[in-house]
Coordinates of C-alpha atoms and ligand atoms in Angstrom, one line a residue:
X235 CA 3.3 -13.1 18.6
X236 CA -0.2 -11.9 17.7
X237 CA -1.5 -13.1 21.0
X238 CA 0.7 -10.1 22.5
X239 CA -0.2 -7.8 19.7
X240 CA -3.6 -7.9 20.8
X241 CA -3.1 -6.3 24.3
X242 CA -2.5 -2.6 24.3
X243 CA 0.9 -2.0 23.4
X244 CA 2.6 1.0 21.8
X245 CA 3.1 1.8 17.7
X246 CA 6.5 0.5 17.9
X247 CA 6.1 -2.0 20.0
X248 CA 3.2 -3.0 17.7
X249 CA 5.8 -2.5 14.4
X250 CA 8.1 -4.9 16.5
X251 CA 5.7 -7.5 17.3
X252 CA 4.4 -8.2 14.3
X253 CA 5.2 -10.6 11.6
X254 CA 4.5 -9.5 8.5
X255 CA 3.6 -13.5 7.1
X256 CA 1.5 -14.0 10.3
X257 CA -0.4 -10.9 9.2
X258 CA -0.3 -11.6 5.6
X259 CA -2.4 -14.9 6.8
X260 CA -4.7 -12.9 8.7
X261 CA -5.9 -10.7 5.9
X262 CA -5.9 -13.6 3.7
X263 CA -8.1 -15.6 5.7
X264 CA -10.6 -12.3 5.7
X265 CA -10.6 -12.4 2.0
X266 CA -11.5 -16.1 1.8
X267 CA -14.5 -15.0 3.9
X268 CA -15.4 -12.4 1.8
X269 CA -14.9 -13.8 -1.8
X270 CA -18.2 -15.6 -2.4
X271 CA -20.3 -13.1 -1.9
X272 CA -21.9 -10.9 -4.9
X273 CA -21.5 -7.0 -3.9
X274 CA -22.3 -4.1 -6.2
X275 CA -22.5 -0.4 -5.6
X276 CA -25.4 -1.3 -3.7
X277 CA -27.3 -3.8 -2.1
X278 CA -27.0 -6.9 0.3
X279 CA -24.0 -8.3 -0.7
X280 CA -21.9 -5.1 0.6
X281 CA -24.3 -5.4 4.0
X282 CA -23.1 -9.0 4.2
X283 CA -19.9 -8.1 3.5
X284 CA -20.0 -5.6 6.4
X285 CA -21.5 -8.0 8.7
X286 CA -18.4 -9.9 8.3
X287 CA -16.1 -6.9 8.9
X288 CA -17.9 -6.2 11.9
X289 CA -16.4 -9.7 13.1
X290 CA -13.0 -7.6 13.4
X291 CA -13.7 -3.7 14.2
X292 CA -17.4 -2.2 15.1
X293 CA -18.1 -1.1 11.7
X294 CA -20.6 1.9 11.7
X295 CA -23.1 1.0 8.9
X296 CA -24.6 4.1 7.1
X297 CA -27.7 3.8 4.7
X298 CA -28.1 6.4 2.2
X299 CA -31.6 7.0 0.5
X300 CA -31.7 6.4 -3.5
X301 CA -32.4 9.7 -5.1
X302 CA -30.1 11.4 -2.6
X303 CA -28.5 14.2 -4.1
X304 CA -24.5 14.4 -3.7
X305 CA -22.8 17.0 -5.7
X306 CA -23.6 16.5 -9.4
X307 CA -24.6 12.9 -8.7
X308 CA -27.7 11.3 -7.1
X309 CA -27.9 7.9 -5.2
X310 CA -29.0 5.3 -7.8
X311 CA -31.3 2.7 -7.1
X312 CA -30.7 -0.9 -5.1
X313 CA -29.5 -4.0 -6.8
X314 CA -30.0 -7.0 -5.4
X315 CA -29.9 -10.7 -7.4
X316 CA -30.9 -14.0 -6.2
X317 CA -30.2 -16.3 -9.0
X318 CA -29.0 -16.0 -13.3
X319 CA -28.6 -18.4 -15.7
X320 CA -28.8 -19.2 -19.4
X321 CA -30.3 -22.3 -20.2
X322 CA -29.7 -24.7 -23.5
X323 CA -32.6 -26.6 -25.2
X324 CA -31.9 -29.4 -23.2
X325 CA -32.5 -27.4 -20.0
X326 CA -29.0 -27.4 -18.5
X327 CA -27.3 -24.4 -17.3
X328 CA -24.8 -23.5 -19.5
X329 CA -24.0 -20.0 -18.0
X330 CA -24.8 -19.8 -14.2
X331 CA -24.7 -17.1 -11.8
X332 CA -24.2 -19.9 -8.9
X333 CA -21.0 -21.3 -10.4
X334 CA -19.6 -17.7 -10.6
X335 CA -21.0 -14.3 -9.8
X336 CA -18.8 -12.7 -12.6
X337 CA -21.5 -14.3 -14.6
X338 CA -24.0 -11.6 -14.7
X339 CA -23.1 -8.2 -15.9
X340 CA -23.3 -6.3 -12.3
X341 CA -26.8 -4.1 -11.7
X342 CA -28.4 -5.9 -14.6
X343 CA -32.0 -5.8 -14.7
X344 CA -34.6 -8.3 -14.2
X345 CA -35.2 -10.6 -17.5
X346 CA -37.0 -14.1 -18.1
X347 CA -37.7 -15.1 -21.4
X348 CA -36.2 -17.2 -24.2
X349 CA -33.8 -15.6 -26.7
X350 CA -32.9 -16.2 -30.3
X351 CA -29.0 -16.8 -30.7
X352 CA -29.0 -13.4 -32.8
X353 CA -30.4 -11.7 -29.8
X354 CA -28.6 -13.0 -27.4
X355 CA -25.4 -12.5 -28.8
X356 CA -25.0 -8.6 -28.4
X357 CA -25.9 -9.4 -24.4
X358 CA -22.8 -11.7 -24.5
X359 CA -19.3 -10.7 -23.2
X360 CA -16.2 -13.0 -23.4
X361 CA -12.1 -12.4 -23.3
X362 CA -11.0 -13.8 -26.6
X363 CA -7.5 -13.3 -25.7
X364 CA -8.0 -15.1 -22.5
X365 CA -10.3 -17.8 -23.4
X366 CA -10.8 -19.3 -20.3
X367 CA -11.2 -16.3 -18.1
X368 CA -15.0 -14.4 -17.1
X369 CA -14.8 -10.9 -17.7
X370 CA -15.7 -8.5 -14.7
X371 CA -18.6 -6.1 -16.5
X372 CA -20.9 -3.7 -15.0
X373 CA -24.2 -1.4 -16.1
X374 CA -24.8 0.8 -13.0
X375 CA -26.1 4.2 -14.9
X376 CA -27.5 2.4 -17.9
X377 CA -30.6 -0.2 -17.2
X378 CA -30.0 -3.1 -19.4
X379 CA -28.9 -7.1 -18.8
X380 CA -25.7 -8.9 -20.1
X381 CA -24.2 -12.2 -19.2
X382 CA -19.9 -12.6 -19.0
X383 CA -18.9 -15.9 -19.7
X384 CA -15.5 -17.8 -20.8
X385 CA -14.7 -17.1 -24.5
X386 CA -14.6 -21.4 -24.6
X387 CA -18.2 -21.5 -23.3
X388 CA -19.4 -18.9 -25.8
X389 CA -17.9 -21.2 -28.6
X390 CA -19.7 -24.2 -27.5
X391 CA -23.2 -22.5 -27.7
X392 CA -24.8 -24.1 -30.8
X393 CA -28.4 -23.7 -30.3
X394 CA -30.9 -21.3 -32.3
X395 CA -32.2 -19.9 -28.7
X396 CA -31.9 -19.8 -25.2
X397 CA -33.8 -19.7 -22.1
X398 CA -32.0 -16.3 -20.2
X399 CA -33.0 -15.6 -16.9
X400 CA -31.7 -13.1 -14.3
X401 CA -34.0 -12.7 -10.8
X402 CA -32.4 -9.5 -10.0
X403 CA -34.5 -6.5 -8.4
X404 CA -33.5 -2.8 -9.2
X405 CA -35.5 -0.6 -7.1
X406 CA -35.6 2.3 -4.2
X407 CA -33.3 1.8 -1.7
X408 CA -30.2 2.5 0.2
X409 CA -26.5 3.0 -0.8
X410 CA -24.6 1.5 2.4
X411 CA -21.4 2.4 3.2
X412 CA -19.3 1.7 6.4
X413 CA -17.4 3.7 8.7
X414 CA -14.7 2.8 11.7
X415 CA -13.5 6.1 13.7
X416 CA -10.2 5.8 15.9
X417 CA -9.9 8.8 18.2
X418 CA -6.5 10.5 18.5
X419 CA -4.9 12.8 20.7
X420 CA -5.4 15.3 17.9
X421 CA -9.0 15.9 16.0
X422 CA -6.5 16.1 12.7
X423 CA -7.3 12.4 10.8
X424 CA -5.7 10.1 8.8
X425 CA -8.2 9.3 6.0
X426 CA -8.0 5.1 5.1
X427 CA -10.4 4.8 2.1
X428 CA -11.1 0.9 0.0
X429 CA -13.9 0.4 -2.3
X430 CA -16.4 -2.3 -1.5
X431 CA -18.4 -2.8 -4.9
X432 CA -16.7 -5.6 -6.6
X433 CA -17.8 -8.9 -6.7
X434 CA -15.9 -11.8 -6.2
X435 CA -12.1 -10.2 -7.5
X436 CA -9.5 -10.7 -5.3
X437 CA -6.7 -7.9 -5.5
X438 CA -9.1 -5.5 -6.9
X439 CA -10.3 -5.1 -4.4
X440 CA -10.8 -7.4 -1.7
X441 CA -7.2 -7.2 -0.6
X442 CA -8.0 -3.3 -0.1
X443 CA -11.0 -4.1 1.8
X444 CA -9.1 -7.0 4.1
X445 CA -6.0 -4.8 4.9
X446 CA -7.8 -1.7 5.7
X447 CA -9.9 -3.9 8.0
X448 CA -7.0 -5.6 9.9
X449 CA -4.9 -2.3 10.2
X450 CA -7.6 -0.8 11.7
X451 CA -8.0 -4.1 14.4
X452 CA -4.4 -3.3 14.9
X453 CA -4.5 0.5 15.4
X454 CA -7.3 0.1 17.8
X455 CA -5.1 -1.8 20.2
X456 CA -2.5 0.9 19.9
X457 CA -2.2 3.0 23.5
X458 CA -1.7 6.5 22.0
X459 CA -2.0 7.5 18.3
X460 CA -1.4 11.0 17.5
X461 CA -3.8 11.4 15.0
X462 CA -7.7 10.1 14.6
X463 CA -8.0 7.7 12.2
X464 CA -11.2 7.4 9.7
X465 CA -11.6 4.1 8.0
X466 CA -14.4 4.3 4.9
X467 CA -15.2 1.6 2.9
X468 CA -17.4 2.5 0.3
X469 CA -18.5 1.7 -3.2
X470 CA -16.2 2.9 -6.0
X471 CA -16.8 6.9 -7.5
X472 CA -20.4 7.1 -6.2
X473 CA -19.4 6.3 -2.1
X474 CA -16.7 8.9 -2.1
X475 CA -18.4 11.2 -4.0
X476 CA -21.6 10.4 -2.0
X477 CA -18.6 10.6 1.7
X478 CA -17.9 13.7 0.6
X479 CA -20.9 15.4 -0.1
X480 CA -22.5 13.9 3.5
X481 CA -19.1 15.2 5.0
X482 CA -18.4 18.3 3.5
X483 CA -18.0 20.7 6.4
X484 CA -15.5 17.9 8.4
X485 CA -13.2 17.2 5.7
X486 CA -10.4 19.6 6.2
X487 CA -9.9 17.8 9.4
X488 CA -8.1 15.4 7.2
X489 CA -4.5 15.8 7.3
X490 CA -3.4 12.4 5.3
X491 CA -5.4 9.9 3.2
X492 CA -4.3 7.3 1.3
X493 CA -6.7 4.8 -1.1
X494 CA -5.9 1.2 -0.7
X495 CA -6.2 -1.4 -3.8
X496 CA -4.5 -3.8 -5.1
X497 CA -2.4 -4.7 -2.6
X498 CA -2.4 -8.5 -2.6
X499 CA -0.4 -9.4 -6.1
X500 CA 3.1 -10.2 -6.5
X501 CA 3.8 -7.0 -8.4
X502 CA 6.0 -4.3 -7.6
X503 CA 4.8 -1.8 -5.1
X504 CA 3.2 1.5 -6.5
X505 CA 2.4 4.8 -5.2
X506 CA 0.4 7.1 -6.8
X507 CA 1.1 10.7 -5.3
X508 CA -1.9 13.0 -4.1
X509 CA -2.7 15.7 -6.6
X510 CA -0.2 17.8 -4.3
X511 CA 2.4 16.0 -5.1
X512 CA 4.1 17.0 -2.5
X513 CA 2.0 15.8 0.9
X514 CA 3.1 14.6 3.6
X515 CA 1.6 11.3 3.1
X516 CA 3.1 11.5 -0.3
X517 CA 6.5 12.0 1.2
X518 CA 6.4 9.2 3.8
X519 CA 5.3 6.9 1.8
X520 CA 8.0 7.6 -0.5
X521 CA 10.4 7.6 1.8
X522 CA 8.9 4.0 3.6
X523 CA 9.2 2.3 -0.2
X524 CA 12.6 3.8 -0.8
X525 CA 13.8 2.2 2.3
X526 CA 12.2 -1.2 2.3
X527 CA 14.9 -2.5 -0.2
X528 CA 11.5 -3.5 -2.4
X529 CA 11.5 -2.5 -6.0
X530 CA 8.5 0.2 -6.5
X531 CA 7.6 2.7 -8.7
X532 CA 5.9 6.2 -7.6
X533 CA 3.8 8.1 -10.4
X534 CA 2.3 11.3 -10.4
X535 CA -1.4 11.9 -9.9
X536 CA -4.0 11.7 -12.9
X537 CA -7.4 12.0 -12.4
X538 CA -8.2 8.6 -13.5
X539 CA -8.4 5.2 -11.4
X540 CA -10.0 5.1 -7.9
X541 CA -11.3 7.1 -5.2
X542 CA -8.1 9.4 -5.0
X543 CA -10.2 11.2 -8.1
X544 CA -13.0 12.5 -5.9
X545 CA -10.7 13.3 -3.0
X546 CA -8.0 15.1 -5.3
X547 CA -11.2 17.3 -7.2
X548 CA -10.1 21.0 -7.3
X549 CA -12.9 21.3 -4.9
X550 CA -11.0 19.5 -2.2
X551 CA -7.5 18.7 -3.3
X552 CA -7.0 16.6 -0.1
X553 CA -3.8 15.3 0.7
X554 CA -4.7 11.7 -0.5
X555 CA -2.6 9.4 -2.4
X556 CA -3.1 5.7 -3.9
X557 CA -1.1 2.7 -2.6
X558 CA -1.1 -0.3 -4.6
X559 CA 1.1 -3.2 -6.1
X560 CA 0.2 -3.7 -9.7
X561 CA -1.6 -0.8 -11.0
X562 CA -5.1 -1.3 -12.3
X563 CA -4.8 -2.1 -15.7
X564 CA -1.3 -3.3 -16.0
X565 CA -2.2 -6.9 -15.0
X566 CA -4.2 -9.4 -17.2
X567 CA -5.9 -11.0 -14.4
X568 CA -7.3 -7.7 -13.6
X569 CA -11.2 -7.3 -13.8
X570 CA -11.2 -11.0 -14.7
X571 CA -12.1 -14.1 -13.1
X572 CA -8.6 -14.8 -12.9
X573 CA -8.0 -12.2 -9.8
X574 CA -9.2 -14.8 -7.7
X575 CA -7.8 -16.5 -4.3
X576 CA -4.5 -17.8 -6.2
X577 CA -3.8 -14.4 -7.7
X578 CA -3.3 -12.7 -4.1
X579 CA -1.0 -14.0 -1.4
X580 CA -0.4 -14.0 2.1
X581 CA 3.3 -13.2 1.7
X582 CA 2.4 -10.0 -0.6
X583 CA -0.5 -9.0 1.5
X584 CA 1.6 -8.9 4.6
X585 CA 4.8 -6.7 2.9
X586 CA 1.7 -4.1 2.2
X587 CA 0.7 -4.1 5.5
X588 CA 4.2 -3.5 6.8
X589 CA 4.7 -0.8 4.6
X590 CA 1.6 1.1 5.4
X591 CA 1.9 0.8 8.9
X592 CA 5.3 2.2 8.6
X593 CA 4.0 4.8 6.7
X594 CA 1.6 5.8 9.3
X595 CA 4.3 5.2 11.8
X596 CA 6.3 8.1 9.8
X597 CA 3.2 10.5 10.1
X598 CA 2.8 9.7 14.0
X599 CA 6.3 10.5 15.1
X600 CA 7.4 13.2 12.3
X601 CA 7.6 16.2 14.3
X602 CA 9.9 19.1 14.4
X603 CA 12.5 19.7 17.5
X604 CA 14.8 22.0 18.9
X605 CA 18.2 21.9 19.2
X606 CA 18.8 23.0 22.8
X607 CA 22.5 23.5 22.2
X608 CA 22.6 25.0 18.5
X609 CA 26.0 27.0 19.3
X610 CA 28.4 24.2 18.0
X611 CA 28.2 20.8 18.6
X612 CA 27.6 19.5 21.9
X613 CA 30.0 17.1 23.3
X614 CA 28.5 14.1 22.7
X615 CA 31.2 12.0 24.4
X616 CA 30.4 12.8 28.1
X617 CA 27.1 12.2 27.2
X618 CA 28.0 8.5 26.3
X619 CA 26.2 9.0 22.8
X620 CA 29.4 8.9 20.6
X621 CA 31.9 6.2 20.1
X622 CA 29.7 3.7 22.0
X623 CA 30.7 0.1 22.2
X624 CA 28.9 -2.8 23.0
X625 CA 25.0 -2.8 23.7
X626 CA 22.6 -4.5 21.9
X627 CA 23.2 -3.6 18.0
X628 CA 19.5 -2.2 17.7
X629 CA 20.2 0.5 20.5
X630 CA 23.0 1.3 18.8
X631 CA 22.2 5.2 17.4
X632 CA 24.4 6.4 14.5
X633 CA 26.8 8.7 15.3
X634 CA 26.4 10.6 11.9
X635 CA 22.7 10.6 12.2
X636 CA 23.1 12.3 15.6
X637 CA 24.9 14.9 14.0
X638 CA 22.2 15.6 11.3
X639 CA 20.1 15.9 13.8
X640 CA 21.5 18.1 15.7
X641 CA 22.6 20.4 12.9
X642 CA 18.5 20.4 11.5
X643 CA 16.4 20.6 14.4
X644 CA 16.6 24.3 13.8
X645 CA 13.0 24.7 14.3
X646 CA 12.6 24.4 10.3
X647 CA 13.4 20.8 9.4
X648 CA 10.9 18.1 10.7
X649 CA 12.5 14.7 11.4
X650 CA 11.3 13.2 7.8
X651 CA 13.2 16.1 6.5
X652 CA 16.0 15.3 7.8
X653 CA 16.0 11.6 6.8
X654 CA 15.3 12.8 3.1
X655 CA 18.1 15.0 3.4
X656 CA 20.6 12.8 5.4
X657 CA 19.4 9.7 3.3
X658 CA 19.0 8.3 6.8
X659 CA 16.0 6.2 7.1
X660 CA 13.1 7.6 9.1
X661 CA 13.6 4.7 11.9
X662 CA 17.4 5.8 12.0
X663 CA 16.7 9.4 12.4
X664 CA 13.8 8.9 15.1
X665 CA 16.0 6.7 17.1
X666 CA 19.2 9.4 17.3
X667 CA 16.1 12.3 17.8
X668 CA 14.8 10.1 20.9
X669 CA 18.4 9.5 22.4
X670 CA 19.2 13.2 21.9
X671 CA 16.2 14.5 23.8
X672 CA 17.0 11.8 26.7
X673 CA 19.8 13.5 27.1
X674 CA 18.0 17.1 27.0
X675 CA 20.0 18.3 24.0
X676 CA 16.7 18.3 21.7
X677 CA 13.0 19.5 22.8
X678 CA 9.9 19.2 20.6
X679 CA 9.0 22.1 19.2
X680 CA 5.1 23.1 20.2
X681 CA 3.1 23.0 17.5
Ligands
ZN701 ZN1 -12.0 -2.3 -10.3

């Protein structure tokens, strides 16, 4: 199945040929490859991540110098880390970065000294409610150091002093981001954005990175694309601010966009609408979820969350929504060591992939048609379109869908408008439109 998909094929054939489970396995495998890397908003962990993504797509990596002004912000110093630990009086590493990169507060400055327990305490972070989990903490914009550990580990610490070491550097360098542009028939773009700054955390957001990569890979195999696609792999917040600052003159090409995050857990789908609220991407995703038969929720835009905050800031107000399963902060594993390789599963990743591809399919095919026989209904029977019996089930066109399409192809309604109004799925409406177009009863309205 997947071997076939690697040939150049059409988008409808791609959708038909891809098995959600197999795709889910591919996405999961990529998450597994990326999981051990200690990422942050800058540094070699991000570059290593891009190197692995490059095994799938020819990602272009950009390096933006520390100190570059990007709107009200500036690109921070670059952070790298080799090792970190807390040793007890016996010289044992009781907290060890080599065992989990979550143990170090991300962006900690270097430290190497013996500290009394009273002082060390204020540099330790735990989750008393989940005593065996390690929390994920960052300190990007305040130079400090700290360790994260399970609460059980903390309770076991009895010594009067400890040796602490964080072998890190925080120096002028670069912010790295990855970009993959897929040219389509039009220069109008669909933006797919995901954040690459989290260390060993799977749902937030290796799931988004891996889904975007595999989606890009398959879309690159499609023979014709109406839209151009721009996939960007950026650190959260500072990355989208940097990208927008460097690409300000080009952003009006973005006609639709999605931030992908948290797409691998078992939770129901969540779609957070763009700030506009009724953009075509909002309608496309909501339509797909509604017809997927899966439980889901749609939430209005709010200025908190992921990079949609920047894309939807008032100076841009881009039509970018956020596609998730469980939304951030709504699950206890969020930002803890429990967001691991068992928290995400191939099945859920595969379902997320299918829904994303279906939403893109809607955008690719959401055209406006003109009825060529608008005065009363055309005789469908004599064209073999009505009361048809036999034929393969999948080729059958619903008669009521035909009538809706004929009635609403007045040049004022897109296929998605018709699908929404008629309660049919986009696929059923598109199939009806194709059948009518084949008999010259419809023509695409020139854009
Ligand atoms: Zn996060």
